[in-house]
Amino acid sequence: MSVAHDHDHGHDDAHGGHHHHEPTFMERYIIPTDHKYIAQQYLWTGMFMALFGGFYAYLFRMQMAFPDMWIPFFGRLSAMEYNAAITQHGSVMIFWVAMPVLIAAFGNFLIPLMIGADDMVFPRLNRLSYQLFLLSAIILIASWFVPNGAFGGAWTAYPPLSGDGNYSLTPMGSSMWLVAVAVEFAAFLVGGINFIVTAMNARAPGMRWNDVPMIVWMICIASLLFMASVGPLIAGAVMLFFDQNLGTNFFDPRRGGDPILWQHLFWFFGHPEVYVVLLPATGMVAEIVPVFARKKLFAYDSVLYTAIGTGVLSFFVWAHHQFVAGIDPRMANVFTITTVLISIPIAEMIFLYIATLYGGSIRFTTPMLWALGVVFSFLIGGVTGIYRGASGADMYFHDTYFVVAHFHFTFFPIAFIGTFAGFTYWFPKMFGRMMNDTLGKVHFWGTMISFHGIFLPLFATGLGGDHRRIYNYNHFADLATPDLQMLRIISTVSLLILIAFQFVFIYNTFKSLFWGPIAGTNPWKATTLEWTTPENPPSHGNWPPNAMPSVYRGAYEYSVPGRDEDYWPQNVPNKAG
């Protein structure tokens, strides 16, 4: 049964009194302040960077399967180029793909629309955020073409390898990488402030805290996590830059520095960062599953509390990355306990989504398939993470391909499967047209099957002793393990298939942008406010100034007894329907 709210819904001038002119070409595409166009800038930039990240993965996987052979579209991969490919793949996918798309693109597009606002509270600050992000991407790409090439010290940039150009052999590339990361973090600090302030202060009349759509909560919690955790890493990046260029000794053990200090500073940020990306993706699942199950989100309050609990716990698990770094065994026990504990709220959240499905009238649309794919694949990552959380087991697993497989089963479902879920679901609202559902399902099945074909074999090669970041196992008699080579080849061939199916997505996207069927304002018959805009895609200001929405109920009122329609939008007065 729905919980109806009795509010005075008269609009005041602060909410509905803004008058907007339609932006010029320059204001729309080059220097926009409209949140929707900034969202598209983040989206397309992130997807463009994903092409580079995917190409780097192609290079080093080909080297793993066919050592020292000619790689199509590149040539032979040297050991330095292999190190750079490994490093830049991880850096690009985490910092320049997952964060800008999941947080910045969807956050910019959805937050004002879902809370009934005409724009972000600080539109020019919003524009500055993207401009800083674009600058960081340009710096990173430029670092690939400097003398000695791109930084090759792994995306975690552990010193002393990263602190001295004589070790990494990429002195200029490593410093440019650090600057690019620092500028990108500044961009997200600016953007996160905007998200939180907008969600706190610009909600439609009548929208209480438990009426706010779950993805808005998730993006705001993720922004808070980022802001609370990134400070130590920015400080560490400054110290590492000084070590590289000014002769300081913060991390150089030869001169009294401590390389383990960097690990603490990096992972104090790095582990909350996983949840910075995870929470927006789980928020997308929370939006999509009720729509296509035609059921209210099960236990809204519990989903929110598990997200908050996950965020809090994420600050107390970082040292499980250092079980092999000489950590005091008593502290290792503490971090083992916190690492296992953090799986509890995440597991609860996933099972609440499954409970939402129970008894629903499920429609297996393309967005729904992607949302279910997030749940299925992430569970594999979560379960394998429990083994790695045990300090004794991690001694064996550490820096093997078991870690690579576990990490990708947590990160790929949220960064890519979650993005595809959100993109296919909100595509009609973003662009006013429908995507081809058949091509969408071909892309889904091709991606899901090939993704599991890449990383399931790597669990086995990791358990068999394959260390990560080894250029050629044949150079080491104890690591050659020819009996594992077929699994390495299967993993690489699966990657080639995965890449091939992304061209189906690219074709479907651009074909639908220009020739897809015109979408109605609410093609999925959803209840949240973004689907109530009179135009599709929404014009500047989202709603007419005299018709800004009010909210009368929660975000997920489906199949309410006594109503003719099986959905009850948030902005429909209680007496209607």
Coordinates of C-alpha atoms in Angstrom, one line a residue:
M1 CA 0.0 0.0 0.0
S2 CA 1.4 3.4 -0.9
V3 CA 2.1 6.0 1.8
A4 CA 0.5 9.2 0.6
H5 CA 1.8 12.5 1.8
D6 CA -0.4 15.5 2.7
H7 CA 1.5 18.6 1.9
D8 CA 0.8 22.2 0.9
H9 CA 2.2 22.1 -2.6
G10 CA 2.1 25.7 -3.6
H11 CA 5.2 26.7 -5.5
D12 CA 7.3 29.6 -4.4
D13 CA 9.3 31.9 -6.6
A14 CA 12.6 30.2 -5.5
H15 CA 11.5 26.9 -7.0
G16 CA 9.6 27.8 -10.1
G17 CA 10.4 31.4 -10.9
H18 CA 13.6 30.9 -13.0
H19 CA 13.2 32.0 -16.6
H20 CA 15.5 30.4 -19.1
H21 CA 16.5 31.2 -22.7
E22 CA 17.4 28.4 -25.0
P23 CA 21.2 28.1 -25.2
T24 CA 23.2 29.0 -28.3
F25 CA 25.4 26.4 -30.0
M26 CA 28.4 27.6 -28.0
E27 CA 26.5 27.5 -24.7
R28 CA 25.1 24.1 -25.5
Y29 CA 28.1 22.2 -26.7
I30 CA 31.3 24.1 -25.9
I31 CA 30.9 25.9 -22.6
P32 CA 27.5 24.7 -21.3
T33 CA 26.1 25.4 -17.8
D34 CA 23.0 23.2 -18.4
H35 CA 23.5 20.0 -16.4
K36 CA 22.2 17.8 -19.2
Y37 CA 24.9 19.0 -21.7
I38 CA 27.6 18.7 -19.1
A39 CA 26.4 15.2 -18.4
Q40 CA 26.8 14.4 -22.1
Q41 CA 30.3 15.9 -22.2
Y42 CA 31.3 13.6 -19.3
L43 CA 29.5 10.6 -21.0
W44 CA 31.1 10.9 -24.4
T45 CA 34.6 11.8 -23.0
G46 CA 34.4 8.7 -20.7
M47 CA 33.4 6.5 -23.5
F48 CA 36.1 7.9 -25.7
M49 CA 38.7 7.1 -23.0
A50 CA 37.3 3.6 -22.8
L51 CA 38.5 3.0 -26.3
F52 CA 42.1 3.6 -25.1
G53 CA 41.6 1.5 -22.0
G54 CA 40.3 -1.4 -24.0
F55 CA 43.1 -1.1 -26.6
Y56 CA 45.7 -1.4 -23.8
A57 CA 44.0 -4.5 -22.4
Y58 CA 44.1 -6.0 -25.9
L59 CA 47.8 -5.4 -26.2
F60 CA 48.9 -7.0 -22.9
R61 CA 46.4 -9.9 -23.2
M62 CA 47.7 -10.7 -26.7
Q63 CA 51.2 -10.8 -25.2
M64 CA 50.1 -13.2 -22.5
A65 CA 48.5 -15.6 -24.9
F66 CA 51.0 -15.3 -27.7
P67 CA 54.3 -14.1 -26.2
D68 CA 56.6 -11.9 -28.3
M69 CA 54.5 -12.4 -31.4
W70 CA 53.3 -9.7 -33.8
I71 CA 50.2 -8.1 -32.5
P72 CA 47.7 -6.8 -35.2
F73 CA 47.3 -3.0 -35.3
F74 CA 50.4 -2.6 -33.1
G75 CA 53.4 -4.8 -33.7
R76 CA 55.6 -6.4 -31.2
L77 CA 55.1 -5.3 -27.6
S78 CA 58.4 -4.6 -25.7
A79 CA 58.7 -5.1 -21.9
M80 CA 58.5 -1.3 -21.3
E81 CA 55.4 -1.0 -23.5
Y82 CA 53.9 -3.9 -21.7
N83 CA 54.4 -2.2 -18.3
A84 CA 52.9 1.0 -19.7
A85 CA 49.9 -0.8 -21.2
I86 CA 49.2 -2.5 -17.8
T87 CA 49.5 0.8 -16.0
Q88 CA 47.5 3.0 -18.4
H89 CA 44.7 0.4 -18.7
G90 CA 44.1 0.4 -15.0
S91 CA 44.4 4.2 -14.7
V92 CA 42.1 5.0 -17.6
M93 CA 39.4 2.5 -16.7
I94 CA 39.2 3.6 -13.1
F95 CA 39.9 7.3 -13.2
W96 CA 38.9 8.4 -16.7
V97 CA 36.0 5.9 -17.5
A98 CA 34.2 4.6 -14.4
M99 CA 34.3 7.8 -12.4
P100 CA 33.3 10.3 -15.1
V101 CA 30.5 8.1 -16.5
L102 CA 29.0 6.5 -13.4
I103 CA 29.2 9.5 -11.1
A104 CA 29.7 12.7 -13.2
A105 CA 27.6 11.9 -16.3
F106 CA 24.7 10.2 -14.6
G107 CA 24.9 12.4 -11.5
N108 CA 24.8 15.5 -13.6
F109 CA 21.9 14.3 -15.8
L110 CA 19.8 12.7 -13.1
I111 CA 20.0 14.6 -9.9
P112 CA 18.2 17.8 -11.0
L113 CA 15.7 15.9 -13.0
M114 CA 14.9 13.3 -10.2
I115 CA 14.5 15.9 -7.5
G116 CA 12.5 18.3 -9.6
A117 CA 15.1 21.1 -10.0
D118 CA 15.8 23.2 -13.0
D119 CA 19.6 22.8 -12.8
M120 CA 22.5 22.3 -10.5
V121 CA 22.8 24.9 -7.7
F122 CA 26.2 26.0 -9.0
P123 CA 26.0 25.7 -12.8
R124 CA 29.3 27.5 -13.5
L125 CA 31.1 25.4 -10.9
N126 CA 29.6 22.4 -12.8
R127 CA 31.2 23.6 -16.0
L128 CA 34.5 24.1 -14.3
S129 CA 34.4 20.5 -13.0
Y130 CA 34.2 19.2 -16.6
Q131 CA 36.8 21.6 -17.9
L132 CA 39.2 20.4 -15.2
F133 CA 38.4 16.7 -16.0
L134 CA 39.0 17.4 -19.7
L135 CA 42.3 19.0 -18.9
S136 CA 43.3 15.9 -16.9
A137 CA 42.5 13.6 -19.8
I138 CA 44.6 15.8 -22.2
I139 CA 47.5 15.7 -19.7
L140 CA 47.3 11.9 -19.5
I141 CA 47.1 11.4 -23.2
A142 CA 50.1 13.8 -23.7
S143 CA 52.1 11.7 -21.3
W144 CA 51.9 8.8 -23.7
F145 CA 54.0 10.7 -26.2
V146 CA 56.8 12.2 -24.1
P147 CA 60.4 10.8 -24.1
N148 CA 60.5 7.2 -22.8
G149 CA 56.7 7.1 -23.1
A150 CA 53.9 6.6 -20.7
F151 CA 54.3 5.8 -17.0
G152 CA 54.9 2.1 -16.5
G153 CA 54.9 1.7 -12.7
A154 CA 51.4 0.2 -12.3
W155 CA 48.2 2.1 -11.7
T156 CA 48.9 2.0 -7.9
A157 CA 52.2 3.8 -8.5
Y158 CA 54.0 2.1 -5.6
P159 CA 57.4 3.7 -4.8
P160 CA 60.3 3.4 -5.0
L161 CA 59.5 2.2 -8.6
S162 CA 57.4 5.3 -9.2
G163 CA 59.5 7.7 -7.2
D164 CA 62.7 7.5 -9.2
G165 CA 62.9 7.7 -13.0
N166 CA 65.9 5.4 -12.9
Y167 CA 63.6 2.6 -11.8
S168 CA 60.4 3.2 -13.8
L169 CA 62.5 4.5 -16.8
T170 CA 59.6 6.9 -17.5
P171 CA 60.6 10.0 -15.5
M172 CA 58.5 12.5 -17.4
G173 CA 55.6 10.1 -18.0
S174 CA 55.3 9.3 -14.3
S175 CA 55.2 13.0 -13.3
M176 CA 52.6 13.8 -15.9
W177 CA 50.5 10.8 -14.7
L178 CA 50.6 12.2 -11.2
V179 CA 49.5 15.7 -12.4
A180 CA 46.7 14.2 -14.4
V181 CA 45.4 12.3 -11.5
A182 CA 45.6 15.3 -9.2
V183 CA 43.7 17.6 -11.6
E184 CA 41.1 14.9 -12.2
F185 CA 40.6 14.6 -8.4
A186 CA 40.1 18.4 -8.2
A187 CA 37.4 18.1 -10.9
F188 CA 35.5 15.5 -8.9
L189 CA 35.8 17.4 -5.6
V190 CA 34.2 20.4 -7.3
G191 CA 31.5 18.2 -8.9
G192 CA 30.8 16.3 -5.7
I193 CA 30.1 19.5 -3.8
N194 CA 27.6 20.5 -6.4
F195 CA 25.8 17.1 -6.2
I196 CA 25.4 17.2 -2.5
V197 CA 24.4 20.8 -2.2
T198 CA 21.8 20.4 -5.0
A199 CA 20.3 17.3 -3.5
M200 CA 20.1 19.0 -0.1
N201 CA 18.7 22.4 -1.2
A202 CA 16.8 22.1 -4.5
R203 CA 14.3 19.3 -4.0
A204 CA 10.8 19.8 -5.2
P205 CA 8.1 20.8 -2.7
G206 CA 6.9 17.7 -0.8
M207 CA 10.0 15.6 -1.4
R208 CA 11.1 14.2 1.9
W209 CA 14.2 12.2 2.5
N210 CA 12.5 8.9 1.9
D211 CA 10.9 10.1 -1.3
V212 CA 14.3 10.8 -2.9
P213 CA 15.1 8.2 -5.6
M214 CA 17.8 5.7 -4.5
I215 CA 20.3 6.6 -7.2
V216 CA 20.4 10.2 -5.9
W217 CA 21.2 9.0 -2.4
M218 CA 23.9 6.7 -3.8
I219 CA 25.6 9.4 -5.9
C220 CA 25.6 11.8 -2.9
I221 CA 27.0 9.1 -0.6
A222 CA 29.7 8.2 -3.2
S223 CA 30.6 11.9 -3.4
L224 CA 30.9 12.2 0.4
L225 CA 33.2 9.1 0.4
F226 CA 35.3 10.6 -2.3
M227 CA 35.7 13.9 -0.5
A228 CA 36.5 12.3 2.8
S229 CA 39.1 9.9 1.4
V230 CA 40.9 11.7 -1.4
G231 CA 42.8 14.2 0.8
P232 CA 45.6 11.8 2.0
L233 CA 46.2 10.6 -1.6
I234 CA 46.4 14.2 -2.9
A235 CA 49.0 14.9 -0.2
G236 CA 50.8 11.7 -1.1
A237 CA 50.7 12.6 -4.8
V238 CA 52.4 16.0 -4.0
M239 CA 55.0 14.2 -1.9
L240 CA 55.7 11.7 -4.7
F241 CA 55.9 14.5 -7.3
F242 CA 58.5 16.2 -5.0
D243 CA 60.4 12.9 -4.7
Q244 CA 60.4 12.6 -8.5
N245 CA 61.4 16.2 -9.3
L246 CA 62.8 18.0 -6.3
G247 CA 65.0 15.4 -4.6
T248 CA 62.9 14.9 -1.5
N249 CA 62.9 11.5 0.3
F250 CA 59.4 10.9 1.5
F251 CA 59.2 7.4 0.0
D252 CA 62.9 6.5 -0.8
P253 CA 64.1 3.9 1.7
R254 CA 67.7 4.5 0.8
R255 CA 67.5 8.0 2.3
G256 CA 65.2 7.5 5.2
G257 CA 61.8 7.5 3.4
D258 CA 59.1 4.9 3.8
P259 CA 57.5 3.3 0.6
I260 CA 54.9 1.7 2.8
L261 CA 53.6 5.2 3.7
W262 CA 52.5 5.5 0.1
Q263 CA 50.5 2.3 0.3
H264 CA 48.6 3.6 3.4
L265 CA 47.9 6.9 1.7
F266 CA 46.9 5.3 -1.6
W267 CA 44.7 2.6 -0.2
F268 CA 43.0 4.8 2.4
F269 CA 41.6 6.4 -0.8
G270 CA 41.7 3.4 -3.0
H271 CA 39.3 1.1 -1.1
P272 CA 36.6 3.7 -0.5
E273 CA 37.1 4.4 -4.3
V274 CA 35.7 1.0 -5.1
Y275 CA 32.5 1.9 -3.3
V276 CA 32.5 5.4 -4.9
V277 CA 32.0 3.6 -8.2
L278 CA 29.9 0.7 -6.7
L279 CA 27.1 2.8 -5.1
P280 CA 26.0 4.7 -8.2
A281 CA 25.8 1.3 -10.1
T282 CA 23.7 -0.3 -7.3
G283 CA 21.6 2.8 -7.4
M284 CA 20.9 2.2 -11.1
V285 CA 19.8 -1.3 -10.2
A286 CA 17.5 0.1 -7.6
E287 CA 15.9 2.3 -10.2
I288 CA 15.6 -0.3 -13.0
V289 CA 14.4 -3.4 -11.1
P290 CA 11.2 -1.9 -9.7
V291 CA 10.2 -0.5 -13.1
F292 CA 10.5 -3.8 -14.9
A293 CA 9.3 -6.0 -12.0
R294 CA 6.3 -3.5 -11.5
K295 CA 6.9 -3.7 -7.8
K296 CA 7.9 -1.3 -5.1
L297 CA 11.5 -1.3 -4.1
F298 CA 11.8 -3.8 -1.2
A299 CA 12.9 -2.2 2.1
Y300 CA 13.8 1.3 0.8
D301 CA 15.1 2.3 4.3
S302 CA 17.3 -0.8 4.6
V303 CA 18.8 -0.3 1.2
L304 CA 19.8 3.2 2.2
Y305 CA 21.2 2.1 5.6
T306 CA 23.3 -0.6 4.0
A307 CA 24.7 2.0 1.6
I308 CA 25.6 4.3 4.5
G309 CA 27.0 1.3 6.5
T310 CA 29.1 0.2 3.5
G311 CA 30.5 3.8 3.1
V312 CA 31.5 4.0 6.8
L313 CA 33.1 0.5 6.8
S314 CA 35.0 1.3 3.6
F315 CA 37.4 3.5 5.6
F316 CA 38.5 0.6 7.8
V317 CA 39.6 -2.1 5.4
W318 CA 42.4 -0.5 3.4
A319 CA 45.3 -2.4 5.0
H320 CA 44.1 -5.8 3.6
H321 CA 46.2 -4.7 0.6
Q322 CA 49.2 -4.8 2.8
F323 CA 49.0 -8.2 4.4
V324 CA 52.3 -9.2 2.7
A325 CA 54.0 -5.8 3.4
G326 CA 55.1 -6.7 6.9
I327 CA 52.0 -5.5 8.7
D328 CA 51.7 -6.4 12.4
P329 CA 49.7 -9.7 12.6
R330 CA 47.5 -8.2 15.3
M331 CA 46.5 -5.4 12.9
A332 CA 46.1 -7.9 10.1
N333 CA 43.4 -9.6 12.3
V334 CA 41.6 -6.3 12.7
F335 CA 41.6 -5.7 8.9
T336 CA 40.5 -9.3 8.2
I337 CA 37.5 -8.8 10.4
T338 CA 36.5 -5.4 8.9
T339 CA 37.0 -6.8 5.4
V340 CA 34.7 -9.7 6.0
L341 CA 32.2 -7.4 7.8
I342 CA 31.9 -5.1 4.8
S343 CA 30.5 -7.9 2.7
I344 CA 27.4 -8.0 5.0
P345 CA 25.7 -4.7 4.0
I346 CA 26.6 -5.2 0.3
A347 CA 25.1 -8.8 0.4
E348 CA 22.0 -7.5 2.2
M349 CA 21.6 -4.8 -0.5
I350 CA 21.9 -7.4 -3.3
F351 CA 19.4 -9.7 -1.7
L352 CA 16.9 -6.8 -1.1
Y353 CA 17.0 -6.3 -4.9
I354 CA 16.4 -10.0 -5.4
A355 CA 13.4 -9.7 -2.9
T356 CA 12.1 -6.8 -5.1
L357 CA 12.0 -9.3 -8.0
Y358 CA 10.1 -11.9 -6.0
G359 CA 6.5 -12.1 -7.1
G360 CA 6.9 -9.3 -9.7
S361 CA 5.6 -9.1 -13.2
I362 CA 9.1 -9.1 -14.7
R363 CA 9.8 -7.8 -18.2
F364 CA 13.3 -8.8 -19.6
T365 CA 14.0 -5.6 -21.4
T366 CA 17.6 -4.7 -22.3
P367 CA 18.0 -2.4 -19.2
M368 CA 16.5 -5.1 -17.0
L369 CA 19.0 -7.7 -18.3
W370 CA 21.9 -5.4 -17.6
A371 CA 20.6 -4.7 -14.1
L372 CA 20.3 -8.4 -13.4
G373 CA 23.8 -8.9 -14.9
V374 CA 25.2 -6.5 -12.3
V375 CA 23.7 -8.5 -9.5
F376 CA 24.8 -11.9 -10.9
S377 CA 28.4 -11.0 -11.7
F378 CA 29.1 -8.8 -8.7
L379 CA 28.1 -11.7 -6.4
I380 CA 31.0 -13.7 -7.9
G381 CA 33.4 -10.8 -7.1
G382 CA 32.0 -10.5 -3.6
V383 CA 32.3 -14.2 -2.7
T384 CA 35.9 -14.4 -4.0
G385 CA 36.7 -11.2 -2.0
I386 CA 36.0 -13.1 1.2
Y387 CA 38.9 -15.4 0.6
R388 CA 41.2 -12.5 -0.1
G389 CA 40.1 -10.8 3.1
A390 CA 41.6 -13.6 5.2
S391 CA 45.2 -12.6 5.8
G392 CA 46.5 -16.2 5.7
A393 CA 44.9 -17.0 2.4
D394 CA 45.9 -13.6 0.9
M395 CA 49.6 -14.5 1.5
Y396 CA 49.1 -17.0 -1.3
F397 CA 46.6 -15.1 -3.5
H398 CA 48.5 -11.7 -3.4
D399 CA 49.7 -10.4 -6.7
T400 CA 48.4 -13.4 -8.7
Y401 CA 45.8 -13.5 -11.4
F402 CA 43.3 -14.6 -8.8
V403 CA 43.4 -11.0 -7.6
V404 CA 43.0 -9.7 -11.1
A405 CA 40.0 -12.0 -11.7
H406 CA 38.4 -11.0 -8.3
F407 CA 38.9 -7.3 -8.9
H408 CA 37.4 -7.4 -12.4
F409 CA 34.4 -9.4 -11.1
T410 CA 33.8 -6.5 -8.7
F411 CA 34.7 -3.6 -11.0
F412 CA 33.5 -4.7 -14.5
P413 CA 29.9 -5.4 -13.3
I414 CA 29.6 -1.9 -11.7
A415 CA 31.7 0.1 -14.2
F416 CA 30.6 -1.4 -17.4
I417 CA 27.5 -3.6 -16.9
G418 CA 26.1 -0.9 -14.6
T419 CA 26.8 1.8 -17.2
F420 CA 25.1 -0.2 -19.9
A421 CA 22.1 -0.6 -17.6
G422 CA 21.8 3.1 -16.9
F423 CA 22.6 4.1 -20.5
T424 CA 20.0 1.9 -22.1
Y425 CA 17.4 2.8 -19.4
W426 CA 17.8 6.6 -19.6
F427 CA 18.7 6.8 -23.3
P428 CA 15.1 7.8 -24.3
K429 CA 15.1 10.7 -21.8
M430 CA 18.7 11.8 -22.7
F431 CA 18.2 11.7 -26.5
G432 CA 14.4 11.4 -27.2
R433 CA 14.7 8.2 -29.1
M434 CA 14.5 4.5 -28.3
M435 CA 17.4 2.1 -28.8
N436 CA 17.0 -1.1 -30.8
D437 CA 16.1 -3.8 -28.2
T438 CA 17.2 -6.7 -30.3
L439 CA 20.7 -5.3 -30.9
G440 CA 20.7 -4.4 -27.2
K441 CA 20.1 -8.0 -26.2
V442 CA 22.8 -9.2 -28.7
H443 CA 25.2 -6.8 -27.1
F444 CA 24.2 -8.0 -23.6
W445 CA 24.6 -11.7 -24.2
G446 CA 27.8 -11.3 -26.2
T447 CA 29.3 -9.1 -23.5
M448 CA 28.3 -11.2 -20.5
I449 CA 29.4 -14.5 -21.9
S450 CA 32.8 -13.2 -23.2
F451 CA 33.4 -11.3 -19.9
H452 CA 33.1 -14.5 -17.9
G453 CA 35.2 -16.2 -20.5
I454 CA 38.0 -13.8 -19.8
F455 CA 38.1 -13.9 -16.0
L456 CA 36.9 -17.2 -14.8
P457 CA 40.0 -18.9 -16.3
L458 CA 42.2 -16.4 -14.5
F459 CA 41.0 -17.6 -11.2
A460 CA 42.5 -21.0 -12.2
T461 CA 45.7 -19.5 -13.5
G462 CA 46.1 -17.4 -10.3
L463 CA 45.6 -20.5 -8.1
G464 CA 48.2 -22.2 -10.4
G465 CA 50.8 -19.5 -9.5
D466 CA 50.5 -17.0 -12.3
H467 CA 51.9 -13.7 -11.0
R468 CA 50.4 -10.5 -12.4
R469 CA 52.5 -8.0 -14.4
I470 CA 54.9 -10.6 -15.8
Y471 CA 55.8 -9.7 -19.3
N472 CA 56.7 -13.2 -20.5
Y473 CA 56.4 -16.3 -18.3
N474 CA 58.8 -18.2 -20.5
H475 CA 61.6 -16.0 -19.1
F476 CA 61.1 -17.7 -15.7
A477 CA 61.3 -21.5 -15.6
D478 CA 59.2 -21.8 -12.4
L479 CA 56.4 -19.6 -13.9
A480 CA 56.3 -20.9 -17.5
T481 CA 53.6 -23.6 -16.5
P482 CA 52.8 -24.6 -20.1
D483 CA 49.7 -26.5 -18.8
L484 CA 48.2 -23.1 -18.0
Q485 CA 48.8 -21.6 -21.4
M486 CA 45.5 -22.8 -22.9
L487 CA 43.6 -20.9 -20.2
R488 CA 45.6 -17.8 -21.0
I489 CA 44.7 -18.2 -24.6
I490 CA 41.0 -18.7 -23.8
S491 CA 41.0 -15.6 -21.7
T492 CA 42.6 -13.6 -24.5
V493 CA 40.2 -14.9 -27.2
S494 CA 37.3 -14.1 -24.9
L495 CA 38.6 -10.5 -24.7
L496 CA 38.7 -10.3 -28.5
I497 CA 35.1 -11.4 -28.6
L498 CA 34.2 -8.9 -25.9
I499 CA 35.7 -6.1 -27.9
A500 CA 33.9 -7.2 -31.0
F501 CA 30.5 -7.0 -29.3
Q502 CA 31.2 -3.5 -28.2
F503 CA 31.0 -2.5 -31.9
V504 CA 27.4 -3.7 -31.7
F505 CA 26.8 -1.2 -28.9
I506 CA 28.5 1.6 -30.8
Y507 CA 26.4 0.9 -33.9
N508 CA 23.2 0.6 -31.9
T509 CA 24.0 3.9 -30.1
F510 CA 24.7 6.0 -33.1
K511 CA 22.0 4.4 -35.2
S512 CA 19.4 5.1 -32.5
L513 CA 20.6 8.6 -31.9
F514 CA 19.7 9.6 -35.4
W515 CA 17.2 7.1 -36.7
G516 CA 15.7 5.4 -33.6
P517 CA 12.0 5.5 -33.0
I518 CA 10.8 8.7 -31.3
A519 CA 10.4 8.0 -27.5
G520 CA 7.4 9.1 -25.5
T521 CA 8.1 11.2 -22.4
N522 CA 7.6 8.1 -20.2
P523 CA 8.2 5.0 -22.4
W524 CA 8.9 2.7 -19.4
K525 CA 5.8 3.9 -17.4
A526 CA 8.1 4.8 -14.5
T527 CA 7.2 6.9 -11.4
T528 CA 10.2 9.1 -10.8
L529 CA 10.2 12.8 -11.8
E530 CA 12.7 12.7 -14.7
W531 CA 9.9 11.0 -16.7
T532 CA 7.5 13.9 -16.1
T533 CA 9.2 16.6 -18.2
P534 CA 6.9 17.8 -20.9
E535 CA 9.6 17.5 -23.6
N536 CA 11.9 14.6 -24.5
P537 CA 14.8 15.3 -24.1
P538 CA 14.1 18.0 -21.6
S539 CA 14.6 21.6 -22.7
H540 CA 16.7 24.1 -20.8
G541 CA 15.2 24.4 -17.3
N542 CA 13.7 20.9 -17.5
W543 CA 10.1 22.1 -16.8
P544 CA 8.3 25.4 -17.7
P545 CA 8.9 27.9 -14.9
N546 CA 5.2 27.8 -13.9
A547 CA 4.9 24.1 -14.0
M548 CA 7.7 22.8 -11.8
P549 CA 6.8 19.5 -10.2
S550 CA 5.6 18.8 -6.6
V551 CA 6.0 15.4 -4.9
Y552 CA 3.2 13.5 -3.2
R553 CA 4.7 10.1 -2.5
G554 CA 7.7 7.8 -2.6
A555 CA 9.6 7.0 -5.8
Y556 CA 8.5 3.4 -6.3
E557 CA 4.7 3.1 -6.2
Y558 CA 3.9 0.3 -8.6
S559 CA 0.9 -2.1 -8.7
V560 CA -1.0 -0.1 -6.0
P561 CA -4.3 -1.7 -5.1
G562 CA -7.3 0.4 -6.2
R563 CA -5.6 2.1 -9.1
D564 CA -6.3 1.5 -12.7
E565 CA -2.7 2.1 -13.8
D566 CA 0.0 -0.1 -12.3
Y567 CA 2.3 3.0 -11.6
W568 CA 1.7 6.1 -9.6
P569 CA 4.1 8.9 -10.5
Q570 CA 5.5 11.0 -7.7
N571 CA 3.9 14.3 -9.1
V572 CA 0.3 13.0 -9.4
P573 CA -1.8 14.4 -6.6
N574 CA -3.3 11.9 -4.2
K575 CA -6.9 12.5 -5.4
A576 CA -6.0 11.7 -9.0
G577 CA -6.1 8.2 -10.4

